[in-house]
mmCIF file of C-alpha atoms in Angstrom:
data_model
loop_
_atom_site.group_PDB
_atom_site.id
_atom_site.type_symbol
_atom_site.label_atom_id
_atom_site.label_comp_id
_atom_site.label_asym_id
_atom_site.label_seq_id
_atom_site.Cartn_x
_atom_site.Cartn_y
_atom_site.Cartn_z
ATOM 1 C CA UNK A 1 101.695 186.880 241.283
ATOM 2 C CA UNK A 2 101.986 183.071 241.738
ATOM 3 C CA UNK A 3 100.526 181.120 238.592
ATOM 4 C CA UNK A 4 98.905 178.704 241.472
ATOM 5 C CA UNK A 5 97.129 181.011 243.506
ATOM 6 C CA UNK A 6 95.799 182.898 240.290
ATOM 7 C CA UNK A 7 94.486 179.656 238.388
ATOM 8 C CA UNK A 8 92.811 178.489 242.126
ATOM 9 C CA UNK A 9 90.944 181.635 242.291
ATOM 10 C CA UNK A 10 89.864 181.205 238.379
ATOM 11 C CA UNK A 11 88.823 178.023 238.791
ATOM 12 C CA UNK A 12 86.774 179.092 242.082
ATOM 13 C CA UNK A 13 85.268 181.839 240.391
ATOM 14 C CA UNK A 14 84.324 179.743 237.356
ATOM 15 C CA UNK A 15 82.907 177.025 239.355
ATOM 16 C CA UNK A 16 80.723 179.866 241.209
ATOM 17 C CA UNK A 17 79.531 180.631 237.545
ATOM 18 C CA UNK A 18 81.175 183.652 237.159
ATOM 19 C CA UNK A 19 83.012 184.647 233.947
ATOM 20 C CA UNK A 20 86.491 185.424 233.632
ATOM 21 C CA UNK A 21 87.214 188.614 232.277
ATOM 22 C CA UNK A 22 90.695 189.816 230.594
ATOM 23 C CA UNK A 23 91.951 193.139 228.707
ATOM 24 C CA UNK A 24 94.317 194.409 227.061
ATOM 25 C CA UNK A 25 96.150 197.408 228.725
ATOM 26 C CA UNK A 26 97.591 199.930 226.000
ATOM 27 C CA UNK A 27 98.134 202.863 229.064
ATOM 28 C CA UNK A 28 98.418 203.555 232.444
ATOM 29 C CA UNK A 29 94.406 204.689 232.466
ATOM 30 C CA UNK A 30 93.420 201.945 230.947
ATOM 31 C CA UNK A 31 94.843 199.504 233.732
ATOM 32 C CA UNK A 32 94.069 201.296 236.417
ATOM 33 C CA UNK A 33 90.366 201.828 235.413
ATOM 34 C CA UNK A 34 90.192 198.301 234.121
ATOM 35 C CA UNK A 35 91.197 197.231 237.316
ATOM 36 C CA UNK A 36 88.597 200.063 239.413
ATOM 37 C CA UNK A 37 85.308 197.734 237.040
ATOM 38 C CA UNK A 38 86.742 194.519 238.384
ATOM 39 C CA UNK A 39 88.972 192.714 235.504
ATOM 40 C CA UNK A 40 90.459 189.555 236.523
ATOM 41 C CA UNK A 41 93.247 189.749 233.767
ATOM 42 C CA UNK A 42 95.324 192.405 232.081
ATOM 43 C CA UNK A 43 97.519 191.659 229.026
ATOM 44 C CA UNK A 44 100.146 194.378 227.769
ATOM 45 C CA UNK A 45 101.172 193.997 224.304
ATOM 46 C CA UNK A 46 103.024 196.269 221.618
ATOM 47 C CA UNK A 47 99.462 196.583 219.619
ATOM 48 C CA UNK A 48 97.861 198.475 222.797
ATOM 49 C CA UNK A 49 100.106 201.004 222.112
ATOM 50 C CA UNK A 50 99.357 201.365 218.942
ATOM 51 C CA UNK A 51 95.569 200.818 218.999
ATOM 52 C CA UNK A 52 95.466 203.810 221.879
ATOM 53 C CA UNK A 53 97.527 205.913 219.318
ATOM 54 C CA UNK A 54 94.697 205.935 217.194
ATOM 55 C CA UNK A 55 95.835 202.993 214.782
ATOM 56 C CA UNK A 56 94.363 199.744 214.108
ATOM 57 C CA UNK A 57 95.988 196.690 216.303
ATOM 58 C CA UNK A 58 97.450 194.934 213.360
ATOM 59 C CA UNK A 59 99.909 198.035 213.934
ATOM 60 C CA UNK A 60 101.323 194.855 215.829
ATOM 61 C CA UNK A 61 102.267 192.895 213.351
ATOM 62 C CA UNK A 62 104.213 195.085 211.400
ATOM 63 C CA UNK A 63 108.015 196.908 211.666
ATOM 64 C CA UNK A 64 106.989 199.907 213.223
ATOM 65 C CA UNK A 65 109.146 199.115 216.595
ATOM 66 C CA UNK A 66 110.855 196.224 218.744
ATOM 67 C CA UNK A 67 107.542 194.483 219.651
ATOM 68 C CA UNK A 68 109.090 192.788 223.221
ATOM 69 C CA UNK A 69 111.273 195.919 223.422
ATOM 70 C CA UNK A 70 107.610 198.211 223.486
ATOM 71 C CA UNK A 71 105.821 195.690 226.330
ATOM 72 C CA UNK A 72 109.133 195.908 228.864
ATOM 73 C CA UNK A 73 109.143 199.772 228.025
ATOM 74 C CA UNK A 74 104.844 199.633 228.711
ATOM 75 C CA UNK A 75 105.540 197.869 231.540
ATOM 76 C CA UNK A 76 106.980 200.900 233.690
ATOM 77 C CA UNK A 77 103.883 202.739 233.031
ATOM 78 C CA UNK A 78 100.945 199.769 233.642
ATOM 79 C CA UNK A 79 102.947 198.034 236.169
ATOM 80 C CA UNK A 80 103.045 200.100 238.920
ATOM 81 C CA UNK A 81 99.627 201.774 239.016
ATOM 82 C CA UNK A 82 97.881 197.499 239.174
ATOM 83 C CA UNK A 83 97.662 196.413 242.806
ATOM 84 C CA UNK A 84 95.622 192.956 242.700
ATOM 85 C CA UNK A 85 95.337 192.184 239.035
ATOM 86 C CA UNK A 86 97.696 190.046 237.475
ATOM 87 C CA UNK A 87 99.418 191.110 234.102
ATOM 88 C CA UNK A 88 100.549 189.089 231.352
ATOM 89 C CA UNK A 89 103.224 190.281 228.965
ATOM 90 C CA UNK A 90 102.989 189.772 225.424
ATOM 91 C CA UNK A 91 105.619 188.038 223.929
ATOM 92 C CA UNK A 92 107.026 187.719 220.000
ATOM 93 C CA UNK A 93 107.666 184.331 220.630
ATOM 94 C CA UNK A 94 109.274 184.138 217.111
ATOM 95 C CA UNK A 95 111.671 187.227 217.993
ATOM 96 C CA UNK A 96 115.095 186.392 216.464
ATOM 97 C CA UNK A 97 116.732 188.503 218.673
ATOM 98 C CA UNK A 98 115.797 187.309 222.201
ATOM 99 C CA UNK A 99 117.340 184.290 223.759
ATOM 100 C CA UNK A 100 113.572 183.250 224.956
ATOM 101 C CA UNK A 101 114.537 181.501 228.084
ATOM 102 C CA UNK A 102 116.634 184.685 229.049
ATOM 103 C CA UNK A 103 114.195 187.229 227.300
ATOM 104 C CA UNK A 104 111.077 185.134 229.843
ATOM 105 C CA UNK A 105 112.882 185.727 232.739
ATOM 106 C CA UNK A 106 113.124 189.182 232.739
ATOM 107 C CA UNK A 107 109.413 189.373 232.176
ATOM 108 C CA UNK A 108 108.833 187.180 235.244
ATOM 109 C CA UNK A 109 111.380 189.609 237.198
ATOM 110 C CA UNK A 110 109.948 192.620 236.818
ATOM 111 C CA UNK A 111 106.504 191.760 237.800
ATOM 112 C CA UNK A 112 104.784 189.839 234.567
ATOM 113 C CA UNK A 113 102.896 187.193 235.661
ATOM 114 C CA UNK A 114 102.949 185.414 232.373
ATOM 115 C CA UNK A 115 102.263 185.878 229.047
ATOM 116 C CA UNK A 116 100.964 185.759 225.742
ATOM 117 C CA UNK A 117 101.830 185.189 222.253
ATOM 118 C CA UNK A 118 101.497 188.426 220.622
ATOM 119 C CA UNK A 119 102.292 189.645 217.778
ATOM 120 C CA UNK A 120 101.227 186.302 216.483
ATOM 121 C CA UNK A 121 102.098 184.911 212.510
ATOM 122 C CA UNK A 122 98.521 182.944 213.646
ATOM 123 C CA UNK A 123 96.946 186.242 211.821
ATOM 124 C CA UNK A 124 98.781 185.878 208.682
ATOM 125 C CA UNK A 125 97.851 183.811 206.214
ATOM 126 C CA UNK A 126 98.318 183.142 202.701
ATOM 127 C CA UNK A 127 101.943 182.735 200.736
ATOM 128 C CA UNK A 128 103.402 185.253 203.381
ATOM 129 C CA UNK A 129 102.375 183.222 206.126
ATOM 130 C CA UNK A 130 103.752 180.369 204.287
ATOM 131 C CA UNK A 131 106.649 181.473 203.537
ATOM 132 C CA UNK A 132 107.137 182.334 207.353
ATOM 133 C CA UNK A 133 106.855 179.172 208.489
ATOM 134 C CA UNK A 134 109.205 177.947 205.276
ATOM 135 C CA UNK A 135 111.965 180.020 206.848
ATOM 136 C CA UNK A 136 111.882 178.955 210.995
ATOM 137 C CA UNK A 137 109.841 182.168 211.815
ATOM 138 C CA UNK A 138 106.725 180.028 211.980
ATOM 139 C CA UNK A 139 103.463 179.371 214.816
ATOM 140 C CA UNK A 140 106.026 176.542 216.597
ATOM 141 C CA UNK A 141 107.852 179.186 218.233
ATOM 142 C CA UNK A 142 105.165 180.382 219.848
ATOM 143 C CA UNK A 143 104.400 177.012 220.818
ATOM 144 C CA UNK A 144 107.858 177.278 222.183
ATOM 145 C CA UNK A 145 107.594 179.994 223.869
ATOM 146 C CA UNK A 146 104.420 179.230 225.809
ATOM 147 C CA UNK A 147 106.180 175.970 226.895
ATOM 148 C CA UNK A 148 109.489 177.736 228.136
ATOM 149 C CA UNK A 149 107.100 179.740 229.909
ATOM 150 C CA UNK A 150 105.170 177.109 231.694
ATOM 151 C CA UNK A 151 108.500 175.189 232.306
ATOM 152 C CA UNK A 152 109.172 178.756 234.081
ATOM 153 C CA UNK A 153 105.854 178.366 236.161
ATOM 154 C CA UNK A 154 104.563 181.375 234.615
ATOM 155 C CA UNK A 155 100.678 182.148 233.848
ATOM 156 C CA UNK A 156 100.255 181.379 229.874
ATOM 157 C CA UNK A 157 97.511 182.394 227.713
ATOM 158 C CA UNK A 158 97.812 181.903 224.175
ATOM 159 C CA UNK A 159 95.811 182.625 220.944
ATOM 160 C CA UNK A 160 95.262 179.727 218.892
ATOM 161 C CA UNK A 161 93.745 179.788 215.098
ATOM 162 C CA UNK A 162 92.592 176.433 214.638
ATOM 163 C CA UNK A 163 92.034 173.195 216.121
ATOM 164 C CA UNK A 164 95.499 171.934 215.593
ATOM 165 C CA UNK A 165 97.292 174.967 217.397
ATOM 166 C CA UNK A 166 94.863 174.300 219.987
ATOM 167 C CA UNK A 167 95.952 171.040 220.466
ATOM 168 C CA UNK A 168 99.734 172.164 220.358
ATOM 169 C CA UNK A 169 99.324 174.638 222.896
ATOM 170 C CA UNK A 170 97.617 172.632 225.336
ATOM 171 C CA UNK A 171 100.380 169.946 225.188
ATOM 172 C CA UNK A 172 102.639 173.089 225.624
ATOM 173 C CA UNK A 173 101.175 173.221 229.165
ATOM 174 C CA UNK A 174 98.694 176.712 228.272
ATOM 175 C CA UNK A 175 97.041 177.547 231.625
ATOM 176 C CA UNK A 176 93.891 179.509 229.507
ATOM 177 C CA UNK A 177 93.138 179.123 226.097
ATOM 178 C CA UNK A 178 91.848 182.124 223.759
ATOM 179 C CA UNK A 179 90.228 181.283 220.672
ATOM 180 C CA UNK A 180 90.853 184.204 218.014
ATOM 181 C CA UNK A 181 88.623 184.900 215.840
ATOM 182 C CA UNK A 182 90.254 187.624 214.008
ATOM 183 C CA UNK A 183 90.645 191.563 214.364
ATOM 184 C CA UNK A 184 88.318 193.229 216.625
ATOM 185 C CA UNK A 185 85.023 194.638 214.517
ATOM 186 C CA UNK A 186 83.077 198.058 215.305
ATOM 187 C CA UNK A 187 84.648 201.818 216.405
ATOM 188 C CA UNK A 188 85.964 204.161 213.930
ATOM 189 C CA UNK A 189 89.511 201.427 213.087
ATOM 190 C CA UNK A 190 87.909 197.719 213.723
ATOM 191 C CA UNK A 191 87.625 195.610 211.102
ATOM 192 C CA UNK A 192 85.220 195.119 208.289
ATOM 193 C CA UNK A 193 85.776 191.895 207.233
ATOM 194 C CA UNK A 194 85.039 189.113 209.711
ATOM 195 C CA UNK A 195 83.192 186.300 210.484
ATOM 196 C CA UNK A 196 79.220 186.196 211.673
ATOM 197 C CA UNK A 197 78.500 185.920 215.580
ATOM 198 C CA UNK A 198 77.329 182.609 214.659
ATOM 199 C CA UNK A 199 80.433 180.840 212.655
ATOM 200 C CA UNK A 200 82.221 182.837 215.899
ATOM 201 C CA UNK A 201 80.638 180.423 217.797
ATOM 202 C CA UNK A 202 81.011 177.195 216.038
ATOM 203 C CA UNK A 203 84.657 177.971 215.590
ATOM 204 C CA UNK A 204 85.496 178.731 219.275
ATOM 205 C CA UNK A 205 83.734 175.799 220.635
ATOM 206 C CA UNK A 206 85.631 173.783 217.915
ATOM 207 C CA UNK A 207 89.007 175.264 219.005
ATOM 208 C CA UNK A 208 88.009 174.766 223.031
ATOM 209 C CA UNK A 209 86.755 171.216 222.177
ATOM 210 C CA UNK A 210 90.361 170.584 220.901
ATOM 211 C CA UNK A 211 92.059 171.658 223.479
ATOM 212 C CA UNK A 212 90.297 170.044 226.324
ATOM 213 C CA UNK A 213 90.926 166.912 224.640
ATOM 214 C CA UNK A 214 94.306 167.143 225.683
ATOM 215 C CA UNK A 215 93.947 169.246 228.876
ATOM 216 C CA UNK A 216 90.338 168.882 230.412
ATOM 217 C CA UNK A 217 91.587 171.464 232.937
ATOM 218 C CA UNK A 218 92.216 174.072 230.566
ATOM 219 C CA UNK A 219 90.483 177.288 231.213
ATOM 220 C CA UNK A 220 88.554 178.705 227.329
ATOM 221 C CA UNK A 221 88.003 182.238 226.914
ATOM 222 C CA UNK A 222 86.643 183.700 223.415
ATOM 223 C CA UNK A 223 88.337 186.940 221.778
ATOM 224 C CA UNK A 224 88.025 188.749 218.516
ATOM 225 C CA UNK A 225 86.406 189.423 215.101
ATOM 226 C CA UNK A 226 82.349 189.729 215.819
ATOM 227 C CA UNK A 227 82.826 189.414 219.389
ATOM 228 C CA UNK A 228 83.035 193.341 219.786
ATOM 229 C CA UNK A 229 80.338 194.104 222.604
ATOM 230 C CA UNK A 230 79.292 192.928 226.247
ATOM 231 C CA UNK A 231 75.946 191.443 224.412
ATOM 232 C CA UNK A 232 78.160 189.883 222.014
ATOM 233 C CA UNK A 233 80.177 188.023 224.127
ATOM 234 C CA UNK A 234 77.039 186.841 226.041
ATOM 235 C CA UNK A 235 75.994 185.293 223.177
ATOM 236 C CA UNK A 236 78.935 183.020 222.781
ATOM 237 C CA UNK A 237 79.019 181.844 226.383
ATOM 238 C CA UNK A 238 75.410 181.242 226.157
ATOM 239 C CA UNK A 239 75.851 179.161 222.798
ATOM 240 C CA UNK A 240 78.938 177.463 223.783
ATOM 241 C CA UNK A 241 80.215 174.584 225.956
ATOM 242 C CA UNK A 242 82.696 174.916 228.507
ATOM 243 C CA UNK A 243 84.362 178.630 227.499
ATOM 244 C CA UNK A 244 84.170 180.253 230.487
ATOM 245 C CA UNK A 245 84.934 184.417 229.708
ATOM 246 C CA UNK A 246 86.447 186.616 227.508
ATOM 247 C CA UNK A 247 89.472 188.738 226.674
ATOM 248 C CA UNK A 248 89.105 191.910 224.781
ATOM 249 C CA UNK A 249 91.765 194.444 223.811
ATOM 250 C CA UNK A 250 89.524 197.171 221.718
ATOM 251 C CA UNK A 251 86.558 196.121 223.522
ATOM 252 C CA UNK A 252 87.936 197.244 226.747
ATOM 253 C CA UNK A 253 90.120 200.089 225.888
ATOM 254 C CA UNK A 254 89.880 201.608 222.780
ATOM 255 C CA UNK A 255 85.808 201.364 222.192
ATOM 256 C CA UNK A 256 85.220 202.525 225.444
ATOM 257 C CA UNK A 257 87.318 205.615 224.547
ATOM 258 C CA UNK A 258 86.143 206.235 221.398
ATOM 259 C CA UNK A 259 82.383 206.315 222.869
ATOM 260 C CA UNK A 260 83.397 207.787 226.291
ATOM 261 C CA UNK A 261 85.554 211.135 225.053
ATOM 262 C CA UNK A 262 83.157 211.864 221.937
ATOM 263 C CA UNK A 263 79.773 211.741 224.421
ATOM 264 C CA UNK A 264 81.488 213.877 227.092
ATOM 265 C CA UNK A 265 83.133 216.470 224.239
ATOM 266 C CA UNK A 266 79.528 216.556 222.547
ATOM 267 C CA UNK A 267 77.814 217.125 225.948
ATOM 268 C CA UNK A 268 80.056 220.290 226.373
ATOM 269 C CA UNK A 269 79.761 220.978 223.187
ATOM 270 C CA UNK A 270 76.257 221.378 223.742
ATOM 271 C CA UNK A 271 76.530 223.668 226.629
ATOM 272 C CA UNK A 272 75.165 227.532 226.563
ATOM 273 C CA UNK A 273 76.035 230.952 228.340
ATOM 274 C CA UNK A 274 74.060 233.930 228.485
ATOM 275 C CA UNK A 275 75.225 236.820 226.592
ATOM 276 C CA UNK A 276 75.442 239.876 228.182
ATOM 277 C CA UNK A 277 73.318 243.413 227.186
ATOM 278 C CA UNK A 278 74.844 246.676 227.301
ATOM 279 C CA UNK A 279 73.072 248.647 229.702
ATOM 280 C CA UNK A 280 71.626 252.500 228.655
ATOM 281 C CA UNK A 281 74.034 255.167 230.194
#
């Protein structure tokens, strides 16, 4: 889909004070009924595989698969059942193994309409995250990555950390901006540690503030941590300036799921039959 035409209907539908929605697409099902409720975005990234396995999305992060090798292979099974959604494609922008500019345009080619930075070293932190960036595997690459992309006219999205990355990434040229605000809380794998609704909100209006300094046009959306529910996400766009939607990945596929199969297998469960008597000869 052409980045254009998607940001002019974003920007229509934000000025008619409607939200923009995104998700993250771990299956075919979840696309497709994502899609059937009205989602303006879809991301597919190697954690939606994972996180619809049953494990938690930090799965992501670590070496259990080529993470750009697991989106392209996704891609056969989301792609083709989406008819007027457009997809993003998240990319390990610090992959040393892809020649990015090559690696971005066979996303484009086979139907991506931009991307993401995912899995992102924004979620590490500590001496391991330090270390990362000590030895050229650092956030800059994703930085990169998103610029390549936009130099490629292709949608871009990315997750930003703190004010700084915000900054970066909107001199990158990102189209939408997602404040993260950690791993997804709530359901039987979301996290436990995280910060309250209300820091959620300071910290997203911080990171949106930063970014719009550079690009005023930039589209905010908030993600992550508290920001589990419907309700919660109300909450932030009712105590925040100029973040316009949100993008959830558990909160649009895997809670669902979770709450969805257990209700309909306990409803069954709950079903009777009448036993039959035996008769007298």
């Amino acid at each position: 889909m052409n980045r254009k035409d998607v940001l002019d209907r974003f920007r229509a539908q934000v000025a008619a004070g409607k939200p923009i929605i995104g998700g993250g697409a771990g299956t075919g099902i979840t696309a497709k009924s994502a899609e059937a409720g009205g989602i303006d975005l879809l991301i597919i990234y190697n954690s939606g595989r994972f996180r619809m396995a049953g494990r938690g999305s930090l799965s992501g992060l670590l070496p259990y698969g080529d993470a750009n090798a697991i989106v392209m292979d996704m891609a056969s099974e989301v792609l083709p059942v989406v008819s007027r959604t457009p997809v993003l494609a998240g990319v390990c922008g610090t992959d040393p193994f892809r020649v990015m500019p090559h690696f971005l345009r066979q996303v484009r080619d086979i139907g991506f309409a931009g991307v993401q930075n995912f899995p992102t070293v924004g979620l590490i932190d500590g001496v391991f995250r330090a270390n990362l960036e000590e030895t050229g595997m650092g956030f800059g690459l994703e930085v990169d990555m998103i610029r390549t992309a936009h130099e490629m006219d292709l949608l871009t999205a990315p997750y930003v950390f703190d004010e700084e990355q915000a900054a970066d990434m909107a001199r990158a040229g990102a189209d939408i901006l997602v404040p993260h605000m950690g791993l997804t809380t709530s359901g039987t794998i979301g996290a436990q540690t995280a910060l309250t609704l209300a820091a959620a909100v300071e910290r997203v209006q911080a990171l949106a503030d930063a970014a719009r300094r550079v690009n005023p046009d930039i589209l905010c959306l908030c993600h992550g941590g508290p920001i589990a529910e419907p309700a919660d996400a109300q909450y932030v766009l009712e105590h925040t300036s100029g973040v316009v939607g949100f993008f959830g990945a558990s909160s649009i596929e895997r809670l669902p799921t979770e709450v969805g199969i257990r209700r309909q297998t306990e409803e069954f469960k709950a079903l009777t039959f009448s036993r039959q008597r035996g008769r007298a000869g």
